[in-house]
Coordinates of C-alpha atoms and ligand atoms in Angstrom, one line a residue:
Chain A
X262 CA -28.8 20.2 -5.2
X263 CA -27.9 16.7 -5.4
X264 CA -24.4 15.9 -3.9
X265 CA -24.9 12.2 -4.4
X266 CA -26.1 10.9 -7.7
X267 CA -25.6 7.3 -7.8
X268 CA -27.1 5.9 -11.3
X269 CA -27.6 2.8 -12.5
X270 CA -24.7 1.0 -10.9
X271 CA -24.4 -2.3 -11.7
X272 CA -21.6 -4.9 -9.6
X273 CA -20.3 -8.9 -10.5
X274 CA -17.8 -10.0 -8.9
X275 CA -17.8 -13.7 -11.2
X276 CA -21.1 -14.9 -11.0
X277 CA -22.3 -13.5 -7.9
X278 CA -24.2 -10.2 -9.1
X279 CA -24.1 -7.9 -5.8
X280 CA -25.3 -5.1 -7.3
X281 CA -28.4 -4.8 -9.7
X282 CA -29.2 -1.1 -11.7
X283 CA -29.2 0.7 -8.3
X284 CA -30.2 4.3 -8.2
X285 CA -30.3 7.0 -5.3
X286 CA -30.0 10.8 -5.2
X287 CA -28.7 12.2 -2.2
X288 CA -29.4 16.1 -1.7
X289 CA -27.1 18.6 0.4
X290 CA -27.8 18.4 4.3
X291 CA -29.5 14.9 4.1
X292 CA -28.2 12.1 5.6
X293 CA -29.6 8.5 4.4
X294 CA -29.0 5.4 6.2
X295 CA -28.2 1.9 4.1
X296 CA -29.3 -0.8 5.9
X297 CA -30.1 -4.6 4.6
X298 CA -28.7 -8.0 5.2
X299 CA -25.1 -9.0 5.4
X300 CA -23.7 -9.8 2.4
X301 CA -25.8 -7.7 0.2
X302 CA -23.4 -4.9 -1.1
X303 CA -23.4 -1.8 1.2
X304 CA -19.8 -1.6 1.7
X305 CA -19.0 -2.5 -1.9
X306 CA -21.4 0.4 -3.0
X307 CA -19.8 3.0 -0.5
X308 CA -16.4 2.1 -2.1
X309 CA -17.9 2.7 -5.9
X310 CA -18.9 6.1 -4.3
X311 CA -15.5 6.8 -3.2
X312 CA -14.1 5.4 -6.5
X313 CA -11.8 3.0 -4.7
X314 CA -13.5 0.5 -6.1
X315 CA -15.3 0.5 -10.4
X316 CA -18.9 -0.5 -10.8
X317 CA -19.4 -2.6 -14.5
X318 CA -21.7 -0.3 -15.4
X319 CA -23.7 2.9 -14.4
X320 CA -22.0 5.5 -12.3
X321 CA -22.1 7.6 -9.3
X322 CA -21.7 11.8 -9.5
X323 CA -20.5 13.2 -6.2
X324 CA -21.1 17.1 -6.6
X325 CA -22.0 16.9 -9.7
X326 CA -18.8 15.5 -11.0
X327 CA -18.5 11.7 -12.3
X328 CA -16.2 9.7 -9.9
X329 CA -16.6 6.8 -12.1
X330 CA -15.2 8.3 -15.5
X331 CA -12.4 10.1 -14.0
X332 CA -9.6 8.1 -15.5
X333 CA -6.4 9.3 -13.1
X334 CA -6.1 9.2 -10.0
X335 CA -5.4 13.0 -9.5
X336 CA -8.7 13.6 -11.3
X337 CA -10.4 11.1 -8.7
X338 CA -8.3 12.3 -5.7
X339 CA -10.1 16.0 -6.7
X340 CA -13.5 14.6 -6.3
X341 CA -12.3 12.9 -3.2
X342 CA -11.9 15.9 -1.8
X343 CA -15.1 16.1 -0.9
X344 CA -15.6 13.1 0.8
X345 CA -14.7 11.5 4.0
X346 CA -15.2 7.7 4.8
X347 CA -15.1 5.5 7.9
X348 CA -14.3 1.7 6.6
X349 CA -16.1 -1.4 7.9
X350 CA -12.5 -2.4 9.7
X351 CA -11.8 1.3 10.4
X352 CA -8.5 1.0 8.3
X353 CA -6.2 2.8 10.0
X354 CA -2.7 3.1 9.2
X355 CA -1.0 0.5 11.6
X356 CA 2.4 2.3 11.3
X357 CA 0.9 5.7 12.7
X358 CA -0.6 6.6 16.2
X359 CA -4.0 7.1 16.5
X360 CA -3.5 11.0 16.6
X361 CA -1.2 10.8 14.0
X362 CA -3.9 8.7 11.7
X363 CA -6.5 11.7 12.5
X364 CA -4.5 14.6 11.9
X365 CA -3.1 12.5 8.9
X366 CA -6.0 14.2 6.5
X367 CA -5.7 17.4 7.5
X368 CA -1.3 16.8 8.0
X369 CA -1.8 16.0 3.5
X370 CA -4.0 19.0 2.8
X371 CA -0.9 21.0 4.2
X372 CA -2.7 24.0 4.7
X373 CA -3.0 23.7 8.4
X374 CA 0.0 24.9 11.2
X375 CA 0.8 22.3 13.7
X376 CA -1.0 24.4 16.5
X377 CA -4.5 24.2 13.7
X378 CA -4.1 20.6 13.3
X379 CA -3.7 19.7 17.5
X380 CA -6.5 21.6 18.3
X381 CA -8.7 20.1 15.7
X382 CA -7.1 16.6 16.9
X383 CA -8.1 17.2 20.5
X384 CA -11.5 19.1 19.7
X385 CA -12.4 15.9 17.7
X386 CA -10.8 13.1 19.7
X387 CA -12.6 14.4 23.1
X388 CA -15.9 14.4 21.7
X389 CA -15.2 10.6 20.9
X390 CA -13.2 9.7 24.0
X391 CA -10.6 8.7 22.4
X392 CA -8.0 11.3 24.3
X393 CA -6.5 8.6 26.5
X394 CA -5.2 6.5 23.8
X395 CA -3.9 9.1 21.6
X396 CA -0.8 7.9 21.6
X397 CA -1.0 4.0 21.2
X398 CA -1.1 2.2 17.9
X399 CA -4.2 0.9 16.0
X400 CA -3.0 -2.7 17.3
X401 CA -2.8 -1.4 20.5
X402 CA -6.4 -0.7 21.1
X403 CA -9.8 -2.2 20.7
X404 CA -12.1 -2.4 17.2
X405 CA -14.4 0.1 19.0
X406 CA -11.7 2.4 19.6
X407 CA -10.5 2.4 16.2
X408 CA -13.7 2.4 15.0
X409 CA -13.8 5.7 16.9
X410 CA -10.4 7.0 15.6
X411 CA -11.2 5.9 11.8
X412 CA -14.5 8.3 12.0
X413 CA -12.4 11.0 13.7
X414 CA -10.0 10.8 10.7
X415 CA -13.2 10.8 8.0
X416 CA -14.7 14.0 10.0
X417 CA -11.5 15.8 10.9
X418 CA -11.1 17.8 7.3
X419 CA -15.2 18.6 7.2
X420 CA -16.6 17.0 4.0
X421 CA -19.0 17.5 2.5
X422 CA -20.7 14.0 2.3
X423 CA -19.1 11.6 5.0
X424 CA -19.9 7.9 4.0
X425 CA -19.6 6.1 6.9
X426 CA -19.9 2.1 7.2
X427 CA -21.2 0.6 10.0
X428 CA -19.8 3.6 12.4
X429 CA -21.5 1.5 15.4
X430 CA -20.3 -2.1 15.2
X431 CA -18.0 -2.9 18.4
X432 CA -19.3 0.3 20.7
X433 CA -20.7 0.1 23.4
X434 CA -24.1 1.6 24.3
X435 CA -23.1 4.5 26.0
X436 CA -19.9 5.2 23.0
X437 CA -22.6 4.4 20.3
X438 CA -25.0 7.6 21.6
X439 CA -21.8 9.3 21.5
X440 CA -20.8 8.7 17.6
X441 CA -24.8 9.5 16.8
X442 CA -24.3 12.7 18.6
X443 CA -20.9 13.4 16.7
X444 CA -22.9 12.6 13.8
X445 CA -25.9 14.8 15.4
X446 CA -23.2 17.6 15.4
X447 CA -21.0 17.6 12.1
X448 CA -24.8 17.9 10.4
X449 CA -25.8 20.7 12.1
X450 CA -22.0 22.5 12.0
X451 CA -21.4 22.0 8.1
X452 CA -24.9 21.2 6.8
X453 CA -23.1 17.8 5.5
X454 CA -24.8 15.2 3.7
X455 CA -23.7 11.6 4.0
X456 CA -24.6 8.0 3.9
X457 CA -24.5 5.7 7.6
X458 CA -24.2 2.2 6.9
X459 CA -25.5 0.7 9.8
X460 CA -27.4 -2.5 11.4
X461 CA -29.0 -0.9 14.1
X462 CA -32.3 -0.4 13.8
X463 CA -33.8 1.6 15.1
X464 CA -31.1 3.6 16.5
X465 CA -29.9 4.8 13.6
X466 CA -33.2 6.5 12.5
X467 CA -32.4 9.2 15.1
X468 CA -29.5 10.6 13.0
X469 CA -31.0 10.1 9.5
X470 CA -33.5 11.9 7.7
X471 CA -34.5 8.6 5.0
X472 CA -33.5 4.9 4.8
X473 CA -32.8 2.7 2.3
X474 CA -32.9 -0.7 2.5
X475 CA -31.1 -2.9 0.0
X476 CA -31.6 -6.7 -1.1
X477 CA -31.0 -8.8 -3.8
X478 CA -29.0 -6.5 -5.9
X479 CA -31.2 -3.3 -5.3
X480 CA -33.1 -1.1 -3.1
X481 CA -36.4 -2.7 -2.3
X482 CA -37.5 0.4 0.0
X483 CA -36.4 4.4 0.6
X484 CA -38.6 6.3 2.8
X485 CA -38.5 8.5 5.9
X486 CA -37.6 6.6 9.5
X487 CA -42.0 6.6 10.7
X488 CA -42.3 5.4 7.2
X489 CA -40.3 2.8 7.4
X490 CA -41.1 2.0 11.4
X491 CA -44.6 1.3 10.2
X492 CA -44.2 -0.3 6.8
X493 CA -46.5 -2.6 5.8
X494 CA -43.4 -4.1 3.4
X495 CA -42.9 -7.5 4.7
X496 CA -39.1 -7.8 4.0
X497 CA -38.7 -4.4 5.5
X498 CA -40.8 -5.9 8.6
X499 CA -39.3 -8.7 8.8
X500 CA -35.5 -7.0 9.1
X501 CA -36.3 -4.4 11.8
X502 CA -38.4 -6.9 14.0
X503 CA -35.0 -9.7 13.3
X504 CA -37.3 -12.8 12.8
X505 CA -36.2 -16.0 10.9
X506 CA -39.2 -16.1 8.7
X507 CA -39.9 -14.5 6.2
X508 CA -39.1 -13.6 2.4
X509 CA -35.4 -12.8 2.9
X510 CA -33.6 -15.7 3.3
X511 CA -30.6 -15.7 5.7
X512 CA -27.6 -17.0 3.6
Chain B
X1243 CA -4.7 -33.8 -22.9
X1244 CA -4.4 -32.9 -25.9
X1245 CA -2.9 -30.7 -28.4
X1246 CA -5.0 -28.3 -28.8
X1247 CA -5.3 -28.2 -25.0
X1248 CA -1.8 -28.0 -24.1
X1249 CA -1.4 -25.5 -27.1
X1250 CA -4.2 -23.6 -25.2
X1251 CA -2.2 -23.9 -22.1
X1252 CA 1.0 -22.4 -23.2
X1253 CA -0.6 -19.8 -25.0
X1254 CA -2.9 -18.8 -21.7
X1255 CA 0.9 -18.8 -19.9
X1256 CA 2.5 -16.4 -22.3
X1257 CA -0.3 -14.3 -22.0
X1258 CA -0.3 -13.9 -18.5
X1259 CA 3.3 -13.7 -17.5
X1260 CA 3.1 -10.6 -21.1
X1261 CA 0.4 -8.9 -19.3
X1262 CA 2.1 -9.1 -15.9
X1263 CA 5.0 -7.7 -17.1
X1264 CA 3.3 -4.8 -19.2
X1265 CA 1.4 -4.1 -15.8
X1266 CA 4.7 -3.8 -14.1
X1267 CA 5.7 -1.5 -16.2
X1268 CA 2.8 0.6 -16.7
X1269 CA 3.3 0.2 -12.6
X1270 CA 6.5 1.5 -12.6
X1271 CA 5.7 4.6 -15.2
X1272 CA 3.6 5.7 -13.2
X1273 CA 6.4 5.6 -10.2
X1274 CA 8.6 7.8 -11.7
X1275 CA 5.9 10.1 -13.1
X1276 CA 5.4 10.4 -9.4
X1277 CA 9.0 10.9 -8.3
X1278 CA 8.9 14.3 -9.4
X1279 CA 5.2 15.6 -8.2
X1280 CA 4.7 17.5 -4.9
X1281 CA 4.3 17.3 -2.0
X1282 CA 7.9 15.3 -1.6
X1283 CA 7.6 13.6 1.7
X1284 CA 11.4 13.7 2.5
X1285 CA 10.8 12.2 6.3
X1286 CA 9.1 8.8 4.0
X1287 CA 12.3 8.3 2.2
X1288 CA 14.7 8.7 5.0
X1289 CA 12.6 5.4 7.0
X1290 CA 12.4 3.7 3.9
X1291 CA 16.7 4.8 3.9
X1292 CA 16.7 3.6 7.8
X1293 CA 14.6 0.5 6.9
X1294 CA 16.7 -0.7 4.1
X1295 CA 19.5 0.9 4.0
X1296 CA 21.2 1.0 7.8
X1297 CA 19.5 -1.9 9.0
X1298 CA 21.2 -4.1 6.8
X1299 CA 24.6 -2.9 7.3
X1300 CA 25.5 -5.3 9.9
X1301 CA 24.4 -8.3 8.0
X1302 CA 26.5 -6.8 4.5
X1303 CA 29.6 -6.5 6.8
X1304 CA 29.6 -9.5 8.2
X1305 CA 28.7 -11.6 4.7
X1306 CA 31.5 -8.8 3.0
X1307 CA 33.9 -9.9 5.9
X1308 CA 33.3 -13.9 4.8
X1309 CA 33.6 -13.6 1.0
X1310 CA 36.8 -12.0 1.1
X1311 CA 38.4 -14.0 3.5
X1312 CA 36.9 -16.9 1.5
X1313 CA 37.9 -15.6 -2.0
X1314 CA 41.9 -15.0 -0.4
X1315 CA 41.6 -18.7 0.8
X1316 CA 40.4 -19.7 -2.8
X1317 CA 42.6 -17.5 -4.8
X1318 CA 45.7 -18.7 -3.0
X1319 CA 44.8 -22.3 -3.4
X1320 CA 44.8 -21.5 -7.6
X1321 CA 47.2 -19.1 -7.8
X1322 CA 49.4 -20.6 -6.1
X1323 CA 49.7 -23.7 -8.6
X1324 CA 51.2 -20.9 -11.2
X1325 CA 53.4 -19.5 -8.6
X1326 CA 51.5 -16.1 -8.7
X1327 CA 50.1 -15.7 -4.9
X1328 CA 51.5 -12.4 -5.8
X1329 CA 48.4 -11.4 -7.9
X1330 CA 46.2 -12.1 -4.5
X1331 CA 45.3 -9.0 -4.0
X1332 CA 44.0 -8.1 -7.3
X1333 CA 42.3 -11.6 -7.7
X1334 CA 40.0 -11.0 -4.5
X1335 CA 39.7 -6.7 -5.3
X1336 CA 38.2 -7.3 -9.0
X1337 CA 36.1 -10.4 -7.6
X1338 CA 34.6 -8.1 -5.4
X1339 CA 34.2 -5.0 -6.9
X1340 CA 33.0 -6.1 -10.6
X1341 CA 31.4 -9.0 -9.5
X1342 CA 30.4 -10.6 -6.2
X1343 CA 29.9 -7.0 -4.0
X1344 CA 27.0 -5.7 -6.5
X1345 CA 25.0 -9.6 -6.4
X1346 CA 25.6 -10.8 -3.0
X1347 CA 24.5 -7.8 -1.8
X1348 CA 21.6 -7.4 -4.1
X1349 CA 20.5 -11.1 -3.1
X1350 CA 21.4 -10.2 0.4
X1351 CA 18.8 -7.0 0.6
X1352 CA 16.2 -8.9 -1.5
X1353 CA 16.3 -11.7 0.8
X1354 CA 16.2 -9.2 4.1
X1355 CA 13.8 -6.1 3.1
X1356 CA 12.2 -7.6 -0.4
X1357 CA 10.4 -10.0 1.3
X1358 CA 9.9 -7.2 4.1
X1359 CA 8.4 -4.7 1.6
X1360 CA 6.2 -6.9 -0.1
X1361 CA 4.8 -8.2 2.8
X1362 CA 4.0 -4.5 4.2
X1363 CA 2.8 -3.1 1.0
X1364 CA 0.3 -6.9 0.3
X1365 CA -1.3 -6.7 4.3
X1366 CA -1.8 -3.0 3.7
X1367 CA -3.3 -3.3 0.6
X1368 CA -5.5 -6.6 2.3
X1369 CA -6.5 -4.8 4.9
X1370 CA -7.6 -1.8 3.3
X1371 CA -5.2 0.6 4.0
X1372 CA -4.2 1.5 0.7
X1373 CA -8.1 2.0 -0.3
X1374 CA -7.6 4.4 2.8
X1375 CA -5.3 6.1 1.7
X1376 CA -7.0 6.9 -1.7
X1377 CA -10.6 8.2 -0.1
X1378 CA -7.6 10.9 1.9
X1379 CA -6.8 11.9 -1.8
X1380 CA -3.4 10.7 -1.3
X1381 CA -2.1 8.7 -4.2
X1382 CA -0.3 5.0 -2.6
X1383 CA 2.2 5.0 -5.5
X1384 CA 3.7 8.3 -4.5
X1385 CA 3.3 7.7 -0.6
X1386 CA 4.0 3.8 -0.1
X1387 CA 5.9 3.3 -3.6
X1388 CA 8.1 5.9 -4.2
X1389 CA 9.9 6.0 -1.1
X1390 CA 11.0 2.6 -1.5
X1391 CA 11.3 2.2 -4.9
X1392 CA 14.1 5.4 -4.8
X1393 CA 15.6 4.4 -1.5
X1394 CA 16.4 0.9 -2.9
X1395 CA 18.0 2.2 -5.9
X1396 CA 20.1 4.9 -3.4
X1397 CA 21.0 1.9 -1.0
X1398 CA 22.1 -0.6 -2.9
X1399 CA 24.8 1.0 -4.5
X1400 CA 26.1 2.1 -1.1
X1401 CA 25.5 -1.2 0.8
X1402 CA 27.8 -2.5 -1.9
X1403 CA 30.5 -0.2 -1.4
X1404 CA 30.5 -1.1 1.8
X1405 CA 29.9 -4.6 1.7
X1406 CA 32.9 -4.4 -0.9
X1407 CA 35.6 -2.3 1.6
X1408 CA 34.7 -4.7 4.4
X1409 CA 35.4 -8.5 2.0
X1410 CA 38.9 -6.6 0.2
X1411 CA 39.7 -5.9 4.3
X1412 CA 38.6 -10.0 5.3
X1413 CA 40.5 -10.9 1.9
X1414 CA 43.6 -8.9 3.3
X1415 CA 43.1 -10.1 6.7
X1416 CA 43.3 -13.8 5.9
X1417 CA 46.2 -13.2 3.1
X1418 CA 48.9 -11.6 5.8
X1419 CA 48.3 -13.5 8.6
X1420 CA 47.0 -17.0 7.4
X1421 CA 48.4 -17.3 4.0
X1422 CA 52.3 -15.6 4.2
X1423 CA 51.8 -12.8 2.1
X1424 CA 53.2 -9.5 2.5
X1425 CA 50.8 -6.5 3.1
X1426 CA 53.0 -4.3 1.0
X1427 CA 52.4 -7.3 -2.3
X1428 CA 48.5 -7.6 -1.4
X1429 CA 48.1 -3.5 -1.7
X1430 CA 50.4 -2.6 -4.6
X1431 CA 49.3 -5.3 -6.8
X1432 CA 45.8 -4.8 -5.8
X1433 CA 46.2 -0.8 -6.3
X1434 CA 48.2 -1.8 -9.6
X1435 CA 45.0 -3.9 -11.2
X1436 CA 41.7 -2.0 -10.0
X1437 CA 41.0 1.1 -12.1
X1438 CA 38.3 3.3 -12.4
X1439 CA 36.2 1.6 -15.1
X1440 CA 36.1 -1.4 -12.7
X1441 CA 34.6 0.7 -9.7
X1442 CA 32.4 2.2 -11.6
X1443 CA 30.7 -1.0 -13.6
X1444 CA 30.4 -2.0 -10.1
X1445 CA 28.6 0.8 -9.2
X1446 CA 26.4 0.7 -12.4
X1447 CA 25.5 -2.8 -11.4
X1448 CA 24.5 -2.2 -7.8
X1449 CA 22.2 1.0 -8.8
X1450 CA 20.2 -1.3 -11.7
X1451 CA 20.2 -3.5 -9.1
X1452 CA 18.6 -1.4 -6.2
X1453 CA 16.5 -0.2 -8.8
X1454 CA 15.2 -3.5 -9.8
X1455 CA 14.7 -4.5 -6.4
X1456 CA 12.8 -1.8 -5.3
X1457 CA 10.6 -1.9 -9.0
X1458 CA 9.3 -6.0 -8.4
X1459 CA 9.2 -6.0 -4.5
X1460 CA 6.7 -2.7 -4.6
X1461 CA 4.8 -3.8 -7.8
X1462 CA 4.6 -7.7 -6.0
X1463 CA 2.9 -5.8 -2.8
X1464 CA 0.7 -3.7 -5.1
X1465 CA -0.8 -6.4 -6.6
X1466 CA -0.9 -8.8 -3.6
X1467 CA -4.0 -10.9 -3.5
X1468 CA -6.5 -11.4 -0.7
X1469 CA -5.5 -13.8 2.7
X1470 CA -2.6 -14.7 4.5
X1471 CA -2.4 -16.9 1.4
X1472 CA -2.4 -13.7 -1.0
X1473 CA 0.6 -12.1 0.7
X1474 CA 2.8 -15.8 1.5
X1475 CA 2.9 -16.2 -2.5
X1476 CA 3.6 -12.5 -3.1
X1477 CA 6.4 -12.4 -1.0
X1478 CA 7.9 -15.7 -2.3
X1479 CA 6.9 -14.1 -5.7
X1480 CA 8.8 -10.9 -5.0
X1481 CA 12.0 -12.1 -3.7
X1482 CA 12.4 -15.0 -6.8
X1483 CA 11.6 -12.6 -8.9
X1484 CA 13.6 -10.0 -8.0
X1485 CA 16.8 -12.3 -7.6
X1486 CA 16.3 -14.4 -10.8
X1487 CA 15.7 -10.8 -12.6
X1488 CA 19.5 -9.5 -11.0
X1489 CA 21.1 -12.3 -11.9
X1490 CA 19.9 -12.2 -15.8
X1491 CA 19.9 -8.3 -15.7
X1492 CA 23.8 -9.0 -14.2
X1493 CA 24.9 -11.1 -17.2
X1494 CA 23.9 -8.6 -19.8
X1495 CA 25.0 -5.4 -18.0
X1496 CA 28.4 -7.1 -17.4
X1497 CA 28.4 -7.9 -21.0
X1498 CA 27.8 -4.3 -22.4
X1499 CA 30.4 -2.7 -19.9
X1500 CA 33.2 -5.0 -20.4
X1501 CA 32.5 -4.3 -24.2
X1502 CA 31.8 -0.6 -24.0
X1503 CA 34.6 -0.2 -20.8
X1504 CA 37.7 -2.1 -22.1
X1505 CA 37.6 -0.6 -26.0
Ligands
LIG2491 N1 -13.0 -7.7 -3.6 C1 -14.0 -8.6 -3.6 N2 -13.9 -9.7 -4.4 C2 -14.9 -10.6 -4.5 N3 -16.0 -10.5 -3.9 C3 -16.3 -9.5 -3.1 C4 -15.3 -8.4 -3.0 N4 -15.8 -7.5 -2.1 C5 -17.0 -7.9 -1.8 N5 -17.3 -9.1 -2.4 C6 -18.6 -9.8 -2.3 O1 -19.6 -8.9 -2.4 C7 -20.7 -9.2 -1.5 C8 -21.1 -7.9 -0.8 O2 -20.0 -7.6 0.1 P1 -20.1 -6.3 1.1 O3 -18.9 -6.3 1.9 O4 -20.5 -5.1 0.4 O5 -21.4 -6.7 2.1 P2 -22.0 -5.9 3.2 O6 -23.4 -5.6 2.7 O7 -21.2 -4.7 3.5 O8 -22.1 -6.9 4.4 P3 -21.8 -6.6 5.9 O9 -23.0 -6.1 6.5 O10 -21.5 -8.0 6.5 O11 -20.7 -5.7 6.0 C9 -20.2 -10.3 -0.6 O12 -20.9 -11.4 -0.9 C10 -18.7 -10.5 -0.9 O13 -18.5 -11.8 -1.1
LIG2492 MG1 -20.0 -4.1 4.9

């Protein structure tokens, strides 16, 4: 079953065409990383997923339901159950804790006791080490830390799909094996299927079972991580080695 | 430029400012649709109550405190050239309660949590936190909008009551000991003019007012646009709004309840 249809989507924002006609299917349990140059659309496309933000045309089926037609935002929030999504700046709520931004999910589904909700809180927070700053304020604490907190709070509930951009930018080494093995875990628990935005290669084909790369408005390569380790595809090449030459153009 | 240009120009104006107001409202539909869907997150309203409401107190008492000691000071200079300082007490009562209570305090809280308000709801919005909100399935209007929208329209009528007890009590002040007249004048003649109908137009007023208030300074965070630049002119937007909008919505309320109060 697909979980992720994403059809035709098509993005201008004036002149600039981000995205061009771009397709991908997404089956339950898989996890596919989105990786390409900066610039090139991957958090815009995670936010026409989420249906925070409307493609011009095409559109994106998250369980089999169109995210892109639903016309209120109750209809939307339904689909959005589903999901859970770790933004590029984490976007926490800066007028709530840290544990009160992760149990904030699960505090809104109001099906939960308090006792429920700490446990889960503590459970999550430890395998992230994020215990010791439970208590300050997003402000308070470093990008990587609410980096952290932000993909506690898109974890916390179990989705189904996660959508998670760029979960490793400001970690450290040792915290970044941590997240992969968070990630590791919530697949293996839940059997979730999800999108990793991410630019580290190849770290990030440990946790994924295909890649994507996207360019110029589209995706110029999907395959498995050996596929794509040993492409022949110069752009593809040229991105996981990092040189300056080569067809894409840095911008 | 020419005609057709400045024609063009006008027309592109009227457009937009049609459009911006249609959104507001479509904005502010949507608010009250809101209002009455679960969950209701009392604890929301009660800091939105503690953010406008109690924290502006002290400033309303101490502007209330001014204005009537200024309007005793004023009255007596004019009444006193028709040998009716007598009517003191009345003059700076009915100034306050019809009139100056409900605007100074509505320009009083725009200027103090408007500008706060937008400037929350535009750097939340700019910094993703309202799409955050969304992908948790919560709805923004309902959690960010709805708590301030109905605890503008709840505090501003009591702001003003208070803001008007505090100026008749600096108008009374001044009158007794500064300007020679009796307490026993001030109260009876001020008990003799203000009835009921007065009290409560005032209390119509401040409740459009709050309600206005909380309506543009939510709708100008809403659609705040991107930078520091985005949220600088949607605060300055929100608070000239929001006061210009009183002070035209004031004239015509004050209109229909002197009409509809005193027949
Ligand atoms: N709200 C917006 N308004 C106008 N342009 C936008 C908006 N959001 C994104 N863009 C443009 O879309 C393009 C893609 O942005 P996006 O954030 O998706 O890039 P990205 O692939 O996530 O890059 P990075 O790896 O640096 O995060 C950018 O060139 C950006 O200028
Ligand atoms: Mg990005």
């Amino acid at each position: 079953m697909k979980v992720i249809s994403i059809q035709n989507v098509s993005k201008s924002f004036g002149t600039q065409h981000v995205l061009k006609n771009v397709s991908l299917d997404i089956s339950q349990g898989e996890t596919v990383a989105i990786v390409g140059p900066s610039g090139v659309g991957k958090s815009v496309l995670l936010k026409i997923i989420m249906g925070v933000m409307q493609p011009d045309s095409g559109k994106v089926e998250v369980c089999g339901e169109n995210i892109t037609i639903a016309n209120s935002e109750a209809e939307k929030n339904e689909i959005r159950e589903n999901l859970g999504m770790l933004f590029q700046s984490a976007a926490l709520l800066d007028s709530l804790t840290l544990y009160e931004n992760i149990a904030f999910p699960l505090i809104e589904k109001g099906k939960f006791s308090k006792n429920q909700i700490h446990k889960k809180v503590v459970e999550i927070a430890d395998s992230l080490s994020l215990i010791s700053n439970l208590q300050k304020l997003p402000q308070e604490v470093s990008l990587g830390m609410r980096k952290r907190a932000g993909m506690a709070r898109a974890l916390i509930t179990k989705p189904k799909v996660f959508l998670l951009d760029e979960p490793n930018t400001g970690l450290d080494p040792l915290v970044g094996q941590e997240v992969y093995e968070l990630i590791n875990l919530s697949k293996n628990l839940g059997d979730f299927a999800g999108i990793v935005v991410s630019h580290e290669l190849p770290e990030v084909f440990q946790v994924v079972d295909r890649v994507a790369m996207l360019l110029n408005g589209g995706f110029i390569a999907i395959g498995t991580p050996e596929e794509f380790a040993t492409t022949g595809e110069p752009a593809v090449k040229q991105f996981i080695e990092g040189k300056i030459d080569g067809p894409i153009r840095i911008q | 430029m020419n005609a057709v240009a400045i024609i063009q120009n006008i027309g592109t104006q009227v457009i937009d400012i049609n459009t911006g107001f249609g959104n507001s409202v479509i904005f502010l539909v949507r608010s009250i649709i809101s209002m009455f869907k679960r969950p209701f997150r009392f604890y929301l309203f009660l800091t939105q109550m503690l953010q406008i409401g109690v924290n502006s107190t002290i400033v309303i008492a101490l502007i209330g405190i001014f204005t009537g000691a200024v309007l005793a000071v004023q009255g007596e200079y004019t009444l006193s050239r028709f040998g009716a300082t007598g009517f003191i007490g009345s003059a700076v009562a009915l100034s306050l309660i019809r009139e100056l209570g409900p605007v100074l305090t509505a320009l009083m809280v725009i200027g103090r949590a408007g500008s706060a308000i937008t400037a929350e709801l535009g750097i939340m919005k700019i910094t993703e936190q309202v799409d955050a909100l969304k992908s948790m399935a919560v709805d923004p209007i309902k959690y960010l909008m709805v708590p301030r929208i109905l605890a503008g329209t709840i505090c501003m009528p009591l702001l003003t009551g208070l803001f008007i007890l505090i100026g008749i009590f600096g108008g009374y002040l001044v009158s007794i000991t500064l300007l020679g007249i009796s307490s026993g004048v001030f109260l009876t003649q001020m008990f003799a003019a203000v009835s009921m109908t007065d009290i409560y137009s005032g209390f119509i007023k401040a409740t459009a007012f709050g309600f206005i208030f909380g309506w543009v300074s939510c709708y100008k965070g809403h659609t705040c646009g991107f930078g520091a630049r985005g949220v600088n002119k949607a605060t300055t937007q929100s608070v000239v709004t929001s006061s210009v909008a009183i002070l035209v919505v004031d004239y015509f309320l004050t209109s229909i309840l002197t009409r509809f109060f005193l027949n």
